[in-house]
CSV table of C-alpha atoms in Angstrom, one decimal:
chain,number,residue,atom,x,y,z
A,1,LYS,CA,90.8,103.4,-40.8
A,2,ALA,CA,88.9,101.8,-38.0
A,3,HIS,CA,86.1,100.8,-40.4
A,4,LYS,CA,88.6,99.4,-42.8
A,5,TYR,CA,90.5,97.4,-40.1
A,6,TRP,CA,87.3,95.9,-38.7
A,7,PHE,CA,86.0,94.8,-42.1
A,8,THR,CA,89.4,93.3,-43.0
A,9,PHE,CA,89.6,91.5,-39.6
A,10,LYS,CA,86.5,89.5,-40.6
A,11,LYS,CA,86.8,89.9,-44.3
A,12,ASN,CA,85.6,86.4,-45.4
A,13,TYR,CA,82.4,86.6,-43.3
A,14,ASN,CA,81.8,90.3,-44.0
A,15,SER,CA,82.2,89.8,-47.8
A,16,LYS,CA,79.8,86.9,-47.8
A,17,MET,CA,77.2,88.9,-45.9
A,18,LEU,CA,77.6,91.8,-48.3
A,19,ILE,CA,76.6,89.5,-51.1
A,20,PHE,CA,73.8,88.2,-49.1
A,21,TYR,CA,72.3,91.6,-48.5
A,22,GLU,CA,73.2,93.3,-51.8
A,23,LYS,CA,72.3,90.5,-54.2
A,24,ILE,CA,70.6,87.5,-52.8
A,25,LEU,CA,68.0,89.2,-50.5
A,26,ILE,CA,67.2,92.0,-52.8
A,27,ASN,CA,66.7,89.5,-55.7
A,28,ASN,CA,64.5,87.2,-53.6
A,29,PHE,CA,62.6,89.2,-50.9
A,30,ASN,CA,59.3,89.3,-52.9
A,31,GLN,CA,59.5,85.8,-54.3
A,32,LYS,CA,56.7,83.2,-53.4
A,33,ASN,CA,59.3,80.4,-53.1
A,34,LEU,CA,60.3,82.0,-49.7
A,35,THR,CA,56.9,81.4,-48.2
A,36,ASN,CA,54.9,78.8,-50.2
A,37,LYS,CA,56.2,75.9,-48.1
A,38,PHE,CA,55.1,77.1,-44.7
A,39,ASN,CA,52.6,74.7,-43.1
A,40,GLU,CA,49.5,76.1,-41.5
A,41,SER,CA,50.3,74.1,-38.3
A,42,PHE,CA,53.2,76.5,-37.6
A,43,ILE,CA,51.0,79.6,-37.6
A,44,SER,CA,50.7,81.6,-34.3
A,45,ASN,CA,48.1,84.2,-33.6
A,46,ASP,CA,50.4,86.1,-31.2
A,47,LYS,CA,50.3,89.8,-31.9
A,48,HIS,CA,54.1,90.3,-31.8
A,49,ILE,CA,55.7,93.6,-32.7
A,50,PHE,CA,58.7,93.9,-35.0
A,51,ILE,CA,60.6,97.2,-35.1
A,52,ILE,CA,62.3,97.6,-38.5
A,53,GLY,CA,64.2,100.2,-40.5
A,54,LEU,CA,67.7,101.6,-40.5
A,55,PRO,CA,70.0,101.9,-37.4
A,56,ARG,CA,70.2,105.3,-35.7
A,57,SER,CA,66.6,106.2,-36.7
A,58,GLY,CA,64.7,106.0,-33.4
A,59,SER,CA,64.1,102.3,-33.0
A,60,THR,CA,65.5,102.1,-29.4
A,61,LEU,CA,63.3,105.1,-28.4
A,62,VAL,CA,60.2,103.4,-29.7
A,63,GLU,CA,61.2,100.1,-28.0
A,64,ALA,CA,61.6,102.1,-24.7
A,65,LEU,CA,58.2,103.7,-25.1
A,66,LEU,CA,56.5,100.3,-25.7
A,67,LEU,CA,58.3,98.7,-22.7
A,68,GLN,CA,56.4,101.0,-20.3
A,69,ASN,CA,53.5,98.7,-21.0
A,70,THR,CA,55.2,96.1,-18.8
A,71,ASP,CA,52.2,94.0,-17.9
A,72,LYS,CA,51.9,92.3,-21.3
A,73,ILE,CA,55.1,92.9,-23.3
A,74,TYR,CA,58.7,91.7,-23.4
A,75,SER,CA,61.6,92.7,-25.7
A,76,TYR,CA,64.2,90.3,-27.0
A,77,GLY,CA,66.1,93.2,-28.5
A,78,GLU,CA,68.0,92.4,-31.7
A,79,THR,CA,67.8,88.6,-32.2
A,80,SER,CA,68.5,88.5,-35.9
A,81,ILE,CA,66.8,85.0,-35.9
A,82,PHE,CA,65.6,85.2,-39.6
A,83,ASP,CA,68.9,86.7,-40.8
A,84,PHE,CA,71.0,83.9,-39.2
A,85,SER,CA,68.7,81.0,-40.0
A,86,ILE,CA,68.4,81.9,-43.7
A,87,PHE,CA,72.0,82.9,-44.2
A,88,ASN,CA,73.3,79.7,-42.6
A,89,GLN,CA,71.1,77.6,-44.9
A,90,ILE,CA,72.6,79.1,-48.1
A,91,LYS,CA,76.1,80.1,-47.1
A,92,LYS,CA,77.6,76.9,-48.6
A,93,GLU,CA,76.4,78.2,-52.0
A,94,PHE,CA,79.0,81.1,-51.7
A,95,PHE,CA,81.8,78.5,-51.9
A,96,ASN,CA,80.5,77.0,-55.1
A,97,LYS,CA,82.3,78.9,-57.8
A,98,LYS,CA,80.0,77.4,-60.5
A,99,ILE,CA,76.9,79.1,-59.1
A,100,ASP,CA,75.9,82.4,-60.6
A,101,ILE,CA,75.0,84.5,-57.5
A,102,GLU,CA,72.9,86.9,-59.6
A,103,LYS,CA,70.6,84.0,-60.6
A,104,LEU,CA,70.6,82.1,-57.3
A,105,GLU,CA,67.1,81.5,-56.0
A,106,LEU,CA,66.7,81.6,-52.3
A,107,GLU,CA,65.5,78.1,-51.3
A,108,ILE,CA,64.9,77.7,-47.6
A,109,ASP,CA,63.8,75.0,-45.2
A,110,GLU,CA,60.9,76.4,-43.2
A,111,ASN,CA,61.4,73.9,-40.4
A,112,ILE,CA,64.8,75.4,-39.6
A,113,ILE,CA,63.3,78.9,-39.4
A,114,VAL,CA,60.4,77.7,-37.3
A,115,ASP,CA,62.6,75.8,-34.9
A,116,SER,CA,64.9,78.8,-34.5
A,117,VAL,CA,61.9,81.1,-33.8
A,118,LYS,CA,60.4,78.7,-31.2
A,119,ASN,CA,63.8,78.2,-29.5
A,120,VAL,CA,64.3,82.0,-29.0
A,121,TYR,CA,60.7,83.0,-28.2
A,122,GLN,CA,59.9,80.0,-26.0
A,123,TYR,CA,60.4,81.9,-22.6
A,124,THR,CA,57.6,84.4,-23.0
A,125,LYS,CA,54.5,82.4,-24.0
A,126,ASP,CA,52.1,84.6,-22.2
A,127,LYS,CA,53.4,88.0,-23.5
A,128,ILE,CA,53.5,90.0,-26.6
A,129,ILE,CA,57.1,90.2,-27.7
A,130,ILE,CA,59.1,92.9,-29.4
A,131,ASP,CA,61.9,91.9,-31.8
A,132,LYS,CA,64.0,94.9,-32.8
A,133,SER,CA,66.1,93.2,-35.5
A,134,LEU,CA,66.0,96.1,-37.9
A,135,GLU,CA,66.8,94.0,-41.0
A,136,ASN,CA,63.5,92.1,-40.6
A,137,PHE,CA,62.0,94.4,-43.2
A,138,PHE,CA,63.5,91.9,-45.7
A,139,TYR,CA,61.5,89.1,-44.1
A,140,ILE,CA,58.0,90.6,-43.6
A,141,ASP,CA,56.4,87.9,-45.8
A,142,ILE,CA,58.0,85.1,-43.8
A,143,ILE,CA,57.1,86.7,-40.4
A,144,LEU,CA,53.5,87.1,-41.4
A,145,LYS,CA,53.4,83.5,-42.5
A,146,LEU,CA,54.4,82.6,-38.9
A,147,PHE,CA,52.5,85.4,-37.1
A,148,PRO,CA,49.6,86.6,-39.2
A,149,GLU,CA,48.7,89.1,-36.4
A,150,ALA,CA,52.1,90.6,-36.2
A,151,LYS,CA,52.6,94.3,-36.6
A,152,PHE,CA,55.6,96.3,-37.8
A,153,ILE,CA,56.8,99.7,-36.6
A,154,HIS,CA,59.0,101.3,-39.2
A,155,THR,CA,61.3,104.0,-37.7
A,156,PHE,CA,63.0,106.3,-40.1
A,157,ARG,CA,64.7,109.7,-40.5
A,158,ASN,CA,66.3,111.8,-43.3
A,159,THR,CA,68.3,109.2,-45.2
A,160,MET,CA,71.3,111.6,-45.5
A,161,ASP,CA,71.4,112.0,-41.8
A,162,ALA,CA,70.9,108.2,-41.3
A,163,GLN,CA,73.9,107.4,-43.5
A,164,ILE,CA,76.2,109.7,-41.6
A,165,ALA,CA,74.9,108.6,-38.2
A,166,ILE,CA,75.4,104.9,-39.2
A,167,TYR,CA,79.0,105.5,-40.3
A,168,GLN,CA,79.8,107.6,-37.2
A,169,ALA,CA,78.4,105.0,-34.8
A,170,MET,CA,80.9,102.3,-35.8
A,171,LEU,CA,78.4,99.4,-35.8
A,172,ILE,CA,80.9,96.6,-35.8
A,173,HIS,CA,78.5,93.8,-36.4
A,174,LEU,CA,77.0,95.2,-39.6
A,175,PRO,CA,79.3,94.3,-42.5
A,176,TRP,CA,77.7,96.9,-44.8
A,177,ALA,CA,78.2,99.7,-42.3
A,178,HIS,CA,82.0,100.1,-42.8
A,179,SER,CA,82.1,102.2,-46.0
A,180,MET,CA,80.0,105.0,-47.3
A,181,ASN,CA,79.5,103.2,-50.6
A,182,ASN,CA,78.1,100.1,-49.0
A,183,ILE,CA,75.9,102.1,-46.7
A,184,SER,CA,74.5,103.8,-49.7
A,185,LYS,CA,73.8,100.5,-51.5
A,186,TYR,CA,72.1,99.1,-48.4
A,187,ILE,CA,69.9,102.2,-47.9
A,188,LEU,CA,68.8,102.2,-51.6
A,189,ASN,CA,67.8,98.5,-51.2
A,190,TYR,CA,66.1,99.2,-47.9
A,191,GLU,CA,64.0,101.9,-49.6
A,192,LYS,CA,63.0,99.5,-52.4
A,193,VAL,CA,62.0,96.8,-50.1
A,194,MET,CA,60.0,99.1,-47.7
A,195,ASN,CA,58.1,100.7,-50.6
A,196,TYR,CA,57.1,97.2,-51.8
A,197,PHE,CA,55.9,96.0,-48.4
A,198,LYS,CA,54.1,99.2,-47.5
A,199,LYS,CA,52.0,98.9,-50.6
A,200,LYS,CA,51.4,95.2,-49.9
A,201,TYR,CA,50.6,95.5,-46.2
A,202,PRO,CA,49.6,99.1,-45.5
A,203,GLU,CA,47.5,98.1,-42.4
A,204,LYS,CA,50.4,96.1,-40.9
A,205,ILE,CA,53.2,98.8,-41.0
A,206,LEU,CA,53.3,102.0,-39.0
A,207,ASP,CA,55.7,104.7,-40.1
A,208,ILE,CA,57.3,106.7,-37.3
A,209,GLU,CA,59.7,109.5,-38.3
A,210,LEU,CA,62.3,110.3,-35.7
A,211,GLU,CA,62.1,114.0,-36.0
A,212,LYS,CA,58.3,114.1,-35.6
A,213,LEU,CA,58.4,111.6,-32.7
A,214,THR,CA,60.9,113.7,-30.7
A,215,ALA,CA,59.1,117.0,-31.6
A,216,ASP,CA,55.7,115.7,-30.3
A,217,PRO,CA,56.3,112.5,-28.2
A,218,LYS,CA,52.9,112.6,-26.6
A,219,TYR,CA,51.0,112.5,-29.9
A,220,TYR,CA,53.2,109.9,-31.6
A,221,SER,CA,53.6,107.6,-28.6
A,222,ASN,CA,49.8,107.7,-28.5
A,223,LYS,CA,49.7,106.7,-32.1
A,224,ILE,CA,52.2,103.8,-31.5
A,225,TYR,CA,50.1,102.5,-28.6
A,226,ASP,CA,46.9,102.8,-30.6
A,227,PHE,CA,48.5,100.9,-33.5
A,228,CYS,CA,49.5,98.1,-31.0
A,229,ASN,CA,46.1,98.1,-29.2
A,230,PHE,CA,47.6,99.2,-25.9
A,231,ASN,CA,46.3,101.6,-23.4
A,232,TRP,CA,48.3,104.8,-23.3
A,233,SER,CA,49.1,106.9,-20.2
A,234,GLU,CA,51.4,109.8,-19.3
A,235,ASN,CA,53.7,107.2,-17.7
A,236,VAL,CA,54.7,106.1,-21.2
A,237,LEU,CA,56.8,109.3,-21.6
A,238,GLU,CA,58.7,108.6,-18.4
A,239,PHE,CA,60.5,105.5,-19.7
A,240,PHE,CA,63.9,107.0,-18.7
A,241,LYS,CA,63.0,106.6,-15.1
A,242,ASN,CA,62.6,102.8,-15.5
A,243,LYS,CA,65.6,101.2,-13.8
A,244,ASN,CA,65.0,97.9,-15.5
A,245,LEU,CA,65.3,99.4,-19.0
A,246,ALA,CA,68.2,97.8,-20.9
A,247,THR,CA,69.5,98.0,-24.4
A,248,LYS,CA,72.7,96.8,-26.1
A,249,THR,CA,72.5,99.3,-28.9
A,250,SER,CA,74.6,102.5,-29.2
A,251,SER,CA,71.5,104.5,-28.0
A,252,PHE,CA,71.9,103.2,-24.4
A,253,LEU,CA,72.7,106.7,-23.2
A,254,GLN,CA,69.9,108.5,-24.9
A,255,ILE,CA,67.2,106.4,-23.3
A,256,ARG,CA,68.5,107.2,-19.9
A,257,ASP,CA,67.3,110.8,-20.4
A,258,ASN,CA,64.2,112.7,-21.4
A,259,ILE,CA,63.4,112.9,-25.1
A,260,LYS,CA,65.3,115.5,-27.0
A,261,LYS,CA,64.4,116.9,-30.4
A,262,SER,CA,66.2,115.5,-33.3
A,263,LYS,CA,66.9,118.0,-36.1
A,264,LYS,CA,66.5,117.3,-39.8
A,265,ASN,CA,69.7,117.9,-41.8
A,266,LYS,CA,71.6,117.4,-38.5
A,267,TYR,CA,74.7,116.2,-40.4
A,268,SER,CA,74.5,118.5,-43.4
A,269,SER,CA,78.2,119.5,-42.9
A,270,TYR,CA,79.1,116.0,-44.0
A,271,TYR,CA,76.7,115.5,-46.9
A,272,SER,CA,79.6,116.0,-49.3
A,273,LEU,CA,80.8,112.5,-48.2
A,274,ILE,CA,77.7,110.9,-49.7
A,275,LYS,CA,77.8,110.3,-53.4
A,276,LYS,CA,75.1,107.7,-54.3
A,277,LEU,CA,72.3,109.1,-52.2
A,278,LYS,CA,73.1,112.7,-53.1
């Protein structure tokens, strides 16, 4: 009932965002018209790090591990810069009943995106930044146009467990997270997009499975640091002692403690609730 009430409370906005994710982005994420207008003068060689994937799949843990490298890195958390700047450019199309959403091509103004990115990232010019906006897997092409040296860490887990965990967490700001059916649709689209980009940019994307990371944090944190060209030390695993560590996600309690093993099929008792994925 809480999910239903929250979706209804912002029904107009949530309904528009569902169309944005389920139809517009999935029909346009691999189209050249998204990136062919970007001017070379906008390119930055900063080696920024983007953590992508589904919620409740270990992204906050990876962020905490990386932030132990405090001398050269800063996290902006979940900015959703690309989501907001692109959605705001096309949202007027949703109110035009003559437009066929299924055939709508995503035409964007690259200057608006560039200005948004510069405005948000302007305070850390001498550092590598982390952006943990998980939905950025839709925008990998655009991000690499702006930051050719960027790297993506893709955190994931058993998708059945991910779906139950997302529903359980009551993520109020995600319009697609308030029904099992919409979560299923989003996950299936996410898998389609990730498979596409992992084939296109295999050297740019590192897969980190939550269950493996928590079972052997030393090995996988080493792997993450090597991928980012950072120097690893035992101190990386003591992130929970860092008093300056902050997060606004629902994982704020987990990162205050040592790493605990995450089990596969953790939510198997609830798999009967899932229809599309099953």
